[in-house]
Coordinates of C-alpha atoms and ligand atoms in Angstrom, one line a residue:
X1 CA 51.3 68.6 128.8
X2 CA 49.6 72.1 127.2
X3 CA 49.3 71.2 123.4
X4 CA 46.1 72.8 122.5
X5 CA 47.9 75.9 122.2
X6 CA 49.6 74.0 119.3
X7 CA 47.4 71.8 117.8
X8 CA 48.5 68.9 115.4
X9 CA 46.6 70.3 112.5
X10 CA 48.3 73.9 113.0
X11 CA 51.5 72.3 112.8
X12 CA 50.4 70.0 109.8
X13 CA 49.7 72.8 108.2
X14 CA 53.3 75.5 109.6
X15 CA 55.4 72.2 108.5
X16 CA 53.5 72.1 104.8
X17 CA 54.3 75.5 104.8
X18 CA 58.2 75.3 105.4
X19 CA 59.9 74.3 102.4
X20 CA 58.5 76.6 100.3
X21 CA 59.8 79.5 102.7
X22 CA 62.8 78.1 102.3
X23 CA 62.8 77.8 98.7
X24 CA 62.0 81.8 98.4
X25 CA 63.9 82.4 101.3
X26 CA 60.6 84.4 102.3
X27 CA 59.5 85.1 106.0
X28 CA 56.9 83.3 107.3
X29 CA 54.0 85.4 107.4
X30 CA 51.0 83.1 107.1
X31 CA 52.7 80.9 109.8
X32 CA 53.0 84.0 112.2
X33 CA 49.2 85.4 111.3
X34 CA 48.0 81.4 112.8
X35 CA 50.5 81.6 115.6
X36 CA 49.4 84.7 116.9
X37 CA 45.8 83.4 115.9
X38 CA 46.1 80.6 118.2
X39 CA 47.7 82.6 121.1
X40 CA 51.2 81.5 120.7
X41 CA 52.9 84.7 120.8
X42 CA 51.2 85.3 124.2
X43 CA 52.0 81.9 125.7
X44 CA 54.1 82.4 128.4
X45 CA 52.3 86.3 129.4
X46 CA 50.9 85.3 133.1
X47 CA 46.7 84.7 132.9
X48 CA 45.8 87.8 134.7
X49 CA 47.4 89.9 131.8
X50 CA 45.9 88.2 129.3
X51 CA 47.9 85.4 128.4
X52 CA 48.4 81.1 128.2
X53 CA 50.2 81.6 131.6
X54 CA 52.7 78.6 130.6
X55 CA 55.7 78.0 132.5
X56 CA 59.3 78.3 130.8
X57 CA 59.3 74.6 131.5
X58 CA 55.9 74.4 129.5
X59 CA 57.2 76.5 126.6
X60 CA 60.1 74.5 126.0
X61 CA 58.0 71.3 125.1
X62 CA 56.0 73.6 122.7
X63 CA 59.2 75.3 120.6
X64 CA 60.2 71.5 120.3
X65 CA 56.8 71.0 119.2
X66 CA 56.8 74.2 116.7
X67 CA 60.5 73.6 115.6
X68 CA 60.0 70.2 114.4
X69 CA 57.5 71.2 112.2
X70 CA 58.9 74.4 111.1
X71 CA 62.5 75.2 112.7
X72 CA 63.1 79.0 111.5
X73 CA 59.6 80.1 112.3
X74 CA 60.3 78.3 115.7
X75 CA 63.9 80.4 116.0
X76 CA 62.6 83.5 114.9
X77 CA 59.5 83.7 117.5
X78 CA 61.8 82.3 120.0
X79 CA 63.7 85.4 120.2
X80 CA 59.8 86.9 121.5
X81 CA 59.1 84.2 123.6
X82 CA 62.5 84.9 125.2
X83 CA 62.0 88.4 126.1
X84 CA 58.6 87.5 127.8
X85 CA 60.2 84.8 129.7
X86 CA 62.8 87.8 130.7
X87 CA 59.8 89.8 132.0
X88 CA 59.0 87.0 133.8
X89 CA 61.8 85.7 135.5
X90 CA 62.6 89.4 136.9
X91 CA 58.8 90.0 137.8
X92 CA 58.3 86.7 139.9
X93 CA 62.2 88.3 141.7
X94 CA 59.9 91.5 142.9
X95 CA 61.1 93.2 139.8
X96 CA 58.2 95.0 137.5
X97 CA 60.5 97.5 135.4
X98 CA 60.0 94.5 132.6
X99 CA 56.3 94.6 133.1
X100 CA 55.8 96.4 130.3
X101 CA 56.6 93.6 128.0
X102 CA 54.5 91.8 129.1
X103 CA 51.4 94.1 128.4
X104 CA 52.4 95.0 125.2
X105 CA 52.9 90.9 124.2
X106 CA 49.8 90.9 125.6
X107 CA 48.3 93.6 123.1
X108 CA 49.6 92.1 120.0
X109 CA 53.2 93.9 119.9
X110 CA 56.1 91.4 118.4
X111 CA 59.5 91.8 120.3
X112 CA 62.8 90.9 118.7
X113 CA 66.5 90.4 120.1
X114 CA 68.8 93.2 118.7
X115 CA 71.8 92.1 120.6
X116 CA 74.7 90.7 118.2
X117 CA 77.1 92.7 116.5
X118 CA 79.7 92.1 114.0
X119 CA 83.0 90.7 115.9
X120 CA 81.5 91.3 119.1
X121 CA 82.3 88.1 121.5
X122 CA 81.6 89.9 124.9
X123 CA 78.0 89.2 123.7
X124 CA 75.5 90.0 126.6
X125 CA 78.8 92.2 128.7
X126 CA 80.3 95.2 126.2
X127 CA 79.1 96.4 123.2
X128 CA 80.3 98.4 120.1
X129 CA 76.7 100.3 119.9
X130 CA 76.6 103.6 122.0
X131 CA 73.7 104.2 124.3
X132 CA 73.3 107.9 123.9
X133 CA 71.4 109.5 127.3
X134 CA 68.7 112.1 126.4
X135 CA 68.6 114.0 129.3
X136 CA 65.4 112.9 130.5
X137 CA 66.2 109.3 132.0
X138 CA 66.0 107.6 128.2
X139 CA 68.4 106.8 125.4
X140 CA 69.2 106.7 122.2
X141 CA 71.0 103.8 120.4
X142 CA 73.3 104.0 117.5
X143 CA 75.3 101.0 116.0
X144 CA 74.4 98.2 113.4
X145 CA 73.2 95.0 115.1
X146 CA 73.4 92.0 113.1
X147 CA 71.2 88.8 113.1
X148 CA 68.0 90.2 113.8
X149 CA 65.6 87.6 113.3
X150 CA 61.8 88.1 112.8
X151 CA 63.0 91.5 110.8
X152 CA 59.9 91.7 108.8
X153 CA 57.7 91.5 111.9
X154 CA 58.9 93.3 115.0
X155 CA 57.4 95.9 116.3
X156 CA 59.4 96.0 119.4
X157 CA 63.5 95.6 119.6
X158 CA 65.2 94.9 123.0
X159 CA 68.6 96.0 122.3
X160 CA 71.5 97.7 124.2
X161 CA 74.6 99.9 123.9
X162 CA 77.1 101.8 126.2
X163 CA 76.7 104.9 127.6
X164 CA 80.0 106.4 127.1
X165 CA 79.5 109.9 128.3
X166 CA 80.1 109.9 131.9
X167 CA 82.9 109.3 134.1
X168 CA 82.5 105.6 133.9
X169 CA 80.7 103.4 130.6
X170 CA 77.4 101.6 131.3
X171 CA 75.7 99.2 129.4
X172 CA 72.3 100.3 128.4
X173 CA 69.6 98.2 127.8
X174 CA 66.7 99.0 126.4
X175 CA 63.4 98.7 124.1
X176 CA 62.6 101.1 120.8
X177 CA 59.7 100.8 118.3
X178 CA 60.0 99.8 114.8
X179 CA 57.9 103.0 113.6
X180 CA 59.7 105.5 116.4
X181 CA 62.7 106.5 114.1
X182 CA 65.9 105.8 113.8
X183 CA 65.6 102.3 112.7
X184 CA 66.8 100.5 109.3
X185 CA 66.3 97.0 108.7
X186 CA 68.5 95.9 105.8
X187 CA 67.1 92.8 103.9
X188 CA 70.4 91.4 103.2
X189 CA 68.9 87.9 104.7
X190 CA 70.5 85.0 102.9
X191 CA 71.7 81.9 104.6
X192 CA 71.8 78.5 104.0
X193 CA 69.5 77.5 106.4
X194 CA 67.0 78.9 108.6
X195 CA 66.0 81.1 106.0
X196 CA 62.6 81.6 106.8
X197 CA 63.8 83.4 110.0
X198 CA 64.8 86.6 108.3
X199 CA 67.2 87.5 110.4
X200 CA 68.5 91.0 108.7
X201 CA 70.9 93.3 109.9
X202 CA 69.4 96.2 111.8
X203 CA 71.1 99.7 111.7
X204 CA 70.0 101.6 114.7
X205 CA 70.8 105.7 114.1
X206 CA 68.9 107.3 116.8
X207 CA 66.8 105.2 118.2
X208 CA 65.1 106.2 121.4
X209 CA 63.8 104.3 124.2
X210 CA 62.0 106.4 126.8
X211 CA 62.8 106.4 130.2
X212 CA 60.3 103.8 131.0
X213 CA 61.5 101.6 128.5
X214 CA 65.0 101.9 129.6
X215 CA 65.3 98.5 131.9
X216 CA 68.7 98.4 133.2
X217 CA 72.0 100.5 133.6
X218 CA 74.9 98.8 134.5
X219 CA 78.7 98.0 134.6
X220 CA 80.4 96.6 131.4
X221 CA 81.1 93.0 132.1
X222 CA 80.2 89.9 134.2
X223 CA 77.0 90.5 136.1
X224 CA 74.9 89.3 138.3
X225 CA 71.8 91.1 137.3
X226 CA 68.3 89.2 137.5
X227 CA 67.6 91.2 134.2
X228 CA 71.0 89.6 132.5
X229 CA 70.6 86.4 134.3
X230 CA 67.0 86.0 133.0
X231 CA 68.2 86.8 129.3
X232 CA 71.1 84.0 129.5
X233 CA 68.3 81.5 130.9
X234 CA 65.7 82.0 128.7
X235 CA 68.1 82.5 125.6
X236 CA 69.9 79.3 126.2
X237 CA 67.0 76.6 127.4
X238 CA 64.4 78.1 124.5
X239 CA 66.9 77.9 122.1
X240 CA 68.4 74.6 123.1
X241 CA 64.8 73.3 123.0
X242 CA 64.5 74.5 119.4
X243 CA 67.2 72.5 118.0
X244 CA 66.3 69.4 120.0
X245 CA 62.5 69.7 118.3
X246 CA 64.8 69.5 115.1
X247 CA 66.6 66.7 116.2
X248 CA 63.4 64.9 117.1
X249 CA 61.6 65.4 113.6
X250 CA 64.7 64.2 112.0
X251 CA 64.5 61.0 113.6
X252 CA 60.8 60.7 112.7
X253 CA 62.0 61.2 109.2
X254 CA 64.7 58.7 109.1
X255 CA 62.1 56.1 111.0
X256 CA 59.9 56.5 107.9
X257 CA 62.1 56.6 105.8
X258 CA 64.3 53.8 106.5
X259 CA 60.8 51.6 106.4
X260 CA 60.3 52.1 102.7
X261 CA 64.0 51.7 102.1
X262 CA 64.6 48.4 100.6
X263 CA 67.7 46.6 100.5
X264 CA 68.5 44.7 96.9
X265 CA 71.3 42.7 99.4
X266 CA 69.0 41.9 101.6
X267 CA 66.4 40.6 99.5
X268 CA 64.2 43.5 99.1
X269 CA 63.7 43.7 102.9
X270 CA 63.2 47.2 104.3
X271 CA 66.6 48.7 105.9
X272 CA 64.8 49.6 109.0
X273 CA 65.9 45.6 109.1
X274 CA 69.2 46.0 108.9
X275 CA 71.5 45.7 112.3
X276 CA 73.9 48.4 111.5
X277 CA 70.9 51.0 110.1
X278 CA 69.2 50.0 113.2
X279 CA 72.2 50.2 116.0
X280 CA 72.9 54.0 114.4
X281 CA 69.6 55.3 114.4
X282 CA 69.0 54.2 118.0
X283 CA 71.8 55.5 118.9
X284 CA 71.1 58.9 117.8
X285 CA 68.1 58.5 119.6
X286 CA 69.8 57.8 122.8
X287 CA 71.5 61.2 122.6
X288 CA 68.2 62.9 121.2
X289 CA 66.5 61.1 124.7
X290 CA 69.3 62.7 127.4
X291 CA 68.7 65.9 126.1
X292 CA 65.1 65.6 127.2
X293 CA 65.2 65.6 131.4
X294 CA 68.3 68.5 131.6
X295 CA 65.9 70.9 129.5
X296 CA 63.6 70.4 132.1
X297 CA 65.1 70.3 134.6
X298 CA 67.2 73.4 134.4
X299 CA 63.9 75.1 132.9
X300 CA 62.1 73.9 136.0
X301 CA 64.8 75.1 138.4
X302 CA 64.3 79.0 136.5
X303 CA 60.7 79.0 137.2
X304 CA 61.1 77.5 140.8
X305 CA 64.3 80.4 141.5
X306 CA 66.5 77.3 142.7
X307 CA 70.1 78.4 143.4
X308 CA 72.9 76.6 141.6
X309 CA 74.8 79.4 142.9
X310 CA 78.2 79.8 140.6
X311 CA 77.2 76.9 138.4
X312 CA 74.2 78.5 137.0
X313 CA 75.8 80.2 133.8
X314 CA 77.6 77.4 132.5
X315 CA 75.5 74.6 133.2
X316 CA 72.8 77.2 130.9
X317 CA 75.6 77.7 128.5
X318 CA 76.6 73.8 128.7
X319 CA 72.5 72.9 128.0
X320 CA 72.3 74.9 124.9
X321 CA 75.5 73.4 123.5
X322 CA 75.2 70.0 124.3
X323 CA 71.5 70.8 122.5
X324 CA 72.7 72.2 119.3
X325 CA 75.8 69.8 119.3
X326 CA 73.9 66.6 119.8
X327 CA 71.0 68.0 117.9
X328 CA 74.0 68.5 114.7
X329 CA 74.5 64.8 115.5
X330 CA 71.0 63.6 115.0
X331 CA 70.6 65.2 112.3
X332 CA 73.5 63.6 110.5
X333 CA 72.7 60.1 112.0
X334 CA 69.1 60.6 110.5
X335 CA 70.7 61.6 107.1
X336 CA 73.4 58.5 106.8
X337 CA 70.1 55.8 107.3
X338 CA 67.7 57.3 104.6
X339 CA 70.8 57.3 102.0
X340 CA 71.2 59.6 99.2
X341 CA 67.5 60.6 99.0
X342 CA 68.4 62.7 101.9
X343 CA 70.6 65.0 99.7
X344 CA 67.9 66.5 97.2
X345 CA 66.9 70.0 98.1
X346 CA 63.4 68.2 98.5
X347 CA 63.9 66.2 100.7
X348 CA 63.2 67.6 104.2
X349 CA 66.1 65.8 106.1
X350 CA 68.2 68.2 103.5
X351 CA 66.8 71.4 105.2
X352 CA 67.1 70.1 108.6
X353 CA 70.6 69.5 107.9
X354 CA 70.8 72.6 106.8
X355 CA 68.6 74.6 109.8
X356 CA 70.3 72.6 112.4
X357 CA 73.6 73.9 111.7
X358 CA 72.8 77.2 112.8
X359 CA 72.7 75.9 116.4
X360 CA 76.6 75.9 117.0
X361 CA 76.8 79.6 116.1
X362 CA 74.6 81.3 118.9
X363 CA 76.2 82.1 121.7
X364 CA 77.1 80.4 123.8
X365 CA 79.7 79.0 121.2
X366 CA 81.1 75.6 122.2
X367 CA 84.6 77.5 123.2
X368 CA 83.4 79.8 125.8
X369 CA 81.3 77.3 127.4
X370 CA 84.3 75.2 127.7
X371 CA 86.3 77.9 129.0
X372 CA 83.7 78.4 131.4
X373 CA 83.7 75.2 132.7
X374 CA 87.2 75.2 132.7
X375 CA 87.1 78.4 134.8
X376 CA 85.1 76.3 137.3
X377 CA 87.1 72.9 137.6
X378 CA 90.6 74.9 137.6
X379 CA 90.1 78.7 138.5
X380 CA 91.0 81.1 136.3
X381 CA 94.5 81.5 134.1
X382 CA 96.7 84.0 135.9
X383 CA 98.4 86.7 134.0
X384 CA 101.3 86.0 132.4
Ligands
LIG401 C1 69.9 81.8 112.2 C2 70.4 82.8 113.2 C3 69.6 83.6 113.9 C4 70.0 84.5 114.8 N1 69.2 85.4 115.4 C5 69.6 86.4 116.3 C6 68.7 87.3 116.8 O1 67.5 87.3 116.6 N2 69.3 88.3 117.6 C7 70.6 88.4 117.9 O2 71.0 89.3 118.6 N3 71.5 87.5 117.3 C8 71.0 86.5 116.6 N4 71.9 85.6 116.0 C9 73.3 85.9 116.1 C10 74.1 84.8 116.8 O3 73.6 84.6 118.0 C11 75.6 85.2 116.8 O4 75.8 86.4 117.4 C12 76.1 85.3 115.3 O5 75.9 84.1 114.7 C13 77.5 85.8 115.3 O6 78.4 84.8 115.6 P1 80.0 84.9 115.4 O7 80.5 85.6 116.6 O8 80.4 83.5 115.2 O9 80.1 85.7 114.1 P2 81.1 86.9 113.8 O10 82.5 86.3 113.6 O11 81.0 88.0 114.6 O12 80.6 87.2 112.3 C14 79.3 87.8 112.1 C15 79.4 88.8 111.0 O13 80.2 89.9 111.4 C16 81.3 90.1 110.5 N5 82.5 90.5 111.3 C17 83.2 89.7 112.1 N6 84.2 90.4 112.7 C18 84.1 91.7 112.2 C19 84.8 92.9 112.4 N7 85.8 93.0 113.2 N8 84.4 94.0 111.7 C20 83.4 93.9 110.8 N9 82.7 92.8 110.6 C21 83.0 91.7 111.2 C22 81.5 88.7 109.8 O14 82.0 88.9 108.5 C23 80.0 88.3 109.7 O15 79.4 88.8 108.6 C24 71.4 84.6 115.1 C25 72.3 83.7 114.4 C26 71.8 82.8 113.5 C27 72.8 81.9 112.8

């Protein structure tokens, strides 16, 4: 396992960092200035570009890693990490239009996910924004994207609208600059949890993407696309390995906790004696341990372009949300065994509780995923 890139006294000193953060709901700045220090934000760019060269696989161990010391600076780089793993899943297919990502990661630039939009459930397949063609091959993007996470930071948004000028809408994706124009980020951020992830609303009024930083132009709807394909992949696993990290530190926490937690009953003895304290938080981590092998597994099977044919998208959909779901579990488990300590603002377990729950509101939600699935085992509904 790759761990210098992360080492304990780095995150010692990101998870010191974290509650204050989240006390001033403030971004995490000196967090990001050691991350990119250490080579973090370049992690998964291949070696002969400059970067770690680490795997999908690889990265997923390390946002556990980074999450469970400091789980909105984790969620907030992930959305960078996720458009380098994008680059390259579509650049080990034969595709290089994504290439570019990956040499500007390389040179320091910060990449952020401008993809969610007030009311909009098509998600990654129709948006409200419109992709507006300037003549020349590139576009410019209008529409108010909501979300943004790393707002303070990015210097590179992947984002998309439709093209609604021509005979038929397309869905165009593409990549702007923070200091090209056109771009407002609103610092409305304030959320119960994951606060340190400033993730503002972004108004986009003309911003342009070259030609050469246009990546894709296709259909509204379902697609088969490497490009879209590589987005749901990298989204789901890297986020579902973000709130398992959570889980994990969580159950660390209670495993302290419930050591220096004495029972008066019980004469004093420490609760992590106690049968029912003991059956419920190894139970938790019984769910925390099957999340484990399907992360990398599924992670594996991206970076080795196995086919699971028709059952890719939901079993990516189905990993992130049994993730955040169990991970929501955990969480609680680890909260019930350390007792009302647990519920000060102080106490760390409080803010995990509070981070963790973010998790069931990325996409994708727990209904579409069952619909999916549902889609699979019985076809689709016909009209009615
Ligand atoms: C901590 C966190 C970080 C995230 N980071 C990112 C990121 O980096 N990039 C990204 O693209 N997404 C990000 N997301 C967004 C996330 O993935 C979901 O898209 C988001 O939570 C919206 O979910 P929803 O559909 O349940 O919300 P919605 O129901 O769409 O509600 C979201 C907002 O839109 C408003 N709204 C809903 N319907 C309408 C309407 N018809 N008209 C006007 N306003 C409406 C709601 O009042 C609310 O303020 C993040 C989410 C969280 C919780």
């Amino acid at each position: 396992m790759t761990t210098e890139l992360l080492p304990d006294a780095l995150l010692d000193r990101i998870r010191d960092r974290a509650a204050r953060y989240d006390r001033e709901n403030a971004f995490f700045t000196e967090d990001l200035a050691e991350l990119v220090e250490a080579g973090y934000l370049t992690a998964m760019v291949p070696t002969e570009l400059g970067g770690a060269g680490l795997s999908l696989e690889e990265m997923t161990r390390q946002q556990m890693r980074l999450a469970g010391a400091a789980p909105a600076t984790a969620l907030a780089v992930n959305m960078h990490h996720v458009w380098v793993a994008v680059a390259r899943t579509v650049r080990a297919r034969g595709d290089h239009s994504c290439d570019f990502i990956l040499e500007e990661a390389a040179a320091g630039e910060l990449f952020a996910f401008g993809v969610s939009e007030a009311g909009n459930d098509l998600v990654l397949f129709g948006s409200a924004s419109d992709a507006v063609p300037d003549g020349e091959g590139g576009y410019s993007f209008h529409g108010t994207k909501i979300f943004t996470s790393f707002s303070p930071a990015w210097t590179r948004l992947g984002t998309f609208g439709t093209d609604r000028t021509g005979a038929e809408d397309r869905n165009v994706w593409g990549f702007v600059t923070r200091d090209g124009g056109g771009v407002e980020v609103r610092e409305d951020w304030d959320a119960m949890g994951m606060r340190a992830s400033q993730s503002c609303t972004t108004v986009l009024s003309g911003a342009h993407a070259p030609a050469d930083r246009v990546v894709r132009r296709i259909a509204p709807g379902p697609t088969t696309d490497p490009f879209i394909f590589g987005i749901f992949a990298a989204f789901e696993i890297l986020l579902a390995s973000v709130y398992t990290g959570i889980a994990a530190r969580a159950v660390d926490v209670a495993v302290e906790t419930v050591h220096r937690r004495r029972s008066m009953a019980a004469g004093g003895a420490p609760y992590a004696h106690d049968p029912d304290i003991r059956y419920r938080l190894a139970d938790a981590a019984i769910a925390l341990d099957g999340l484990y092998p399907q992360i990398a597994q599924i992670a594996r099977d991206v970076d080795e372009q196995v086919d699971r044919g028709p059952l890719w998208l939901p079993q990516l959909s189905a990993v992130k949300t049994r993730a955040t779901e169990t991970a929501k579990d955990v969480v609680e488990q680890a909260v019930r065994v350390s007792g009302g300590s647990s519920y000060f603002s102080r106490s760390e377990l409080s803010r995990l509780y509070r981070d963790v729950l973010a998790g069931i509101f990325h996409p994708s939600d727990d209904e579409s995923v069952h619909r999916a699935w549902a889609t699979v085992l019985l076809g689709p509904v016909p009209p009615a």
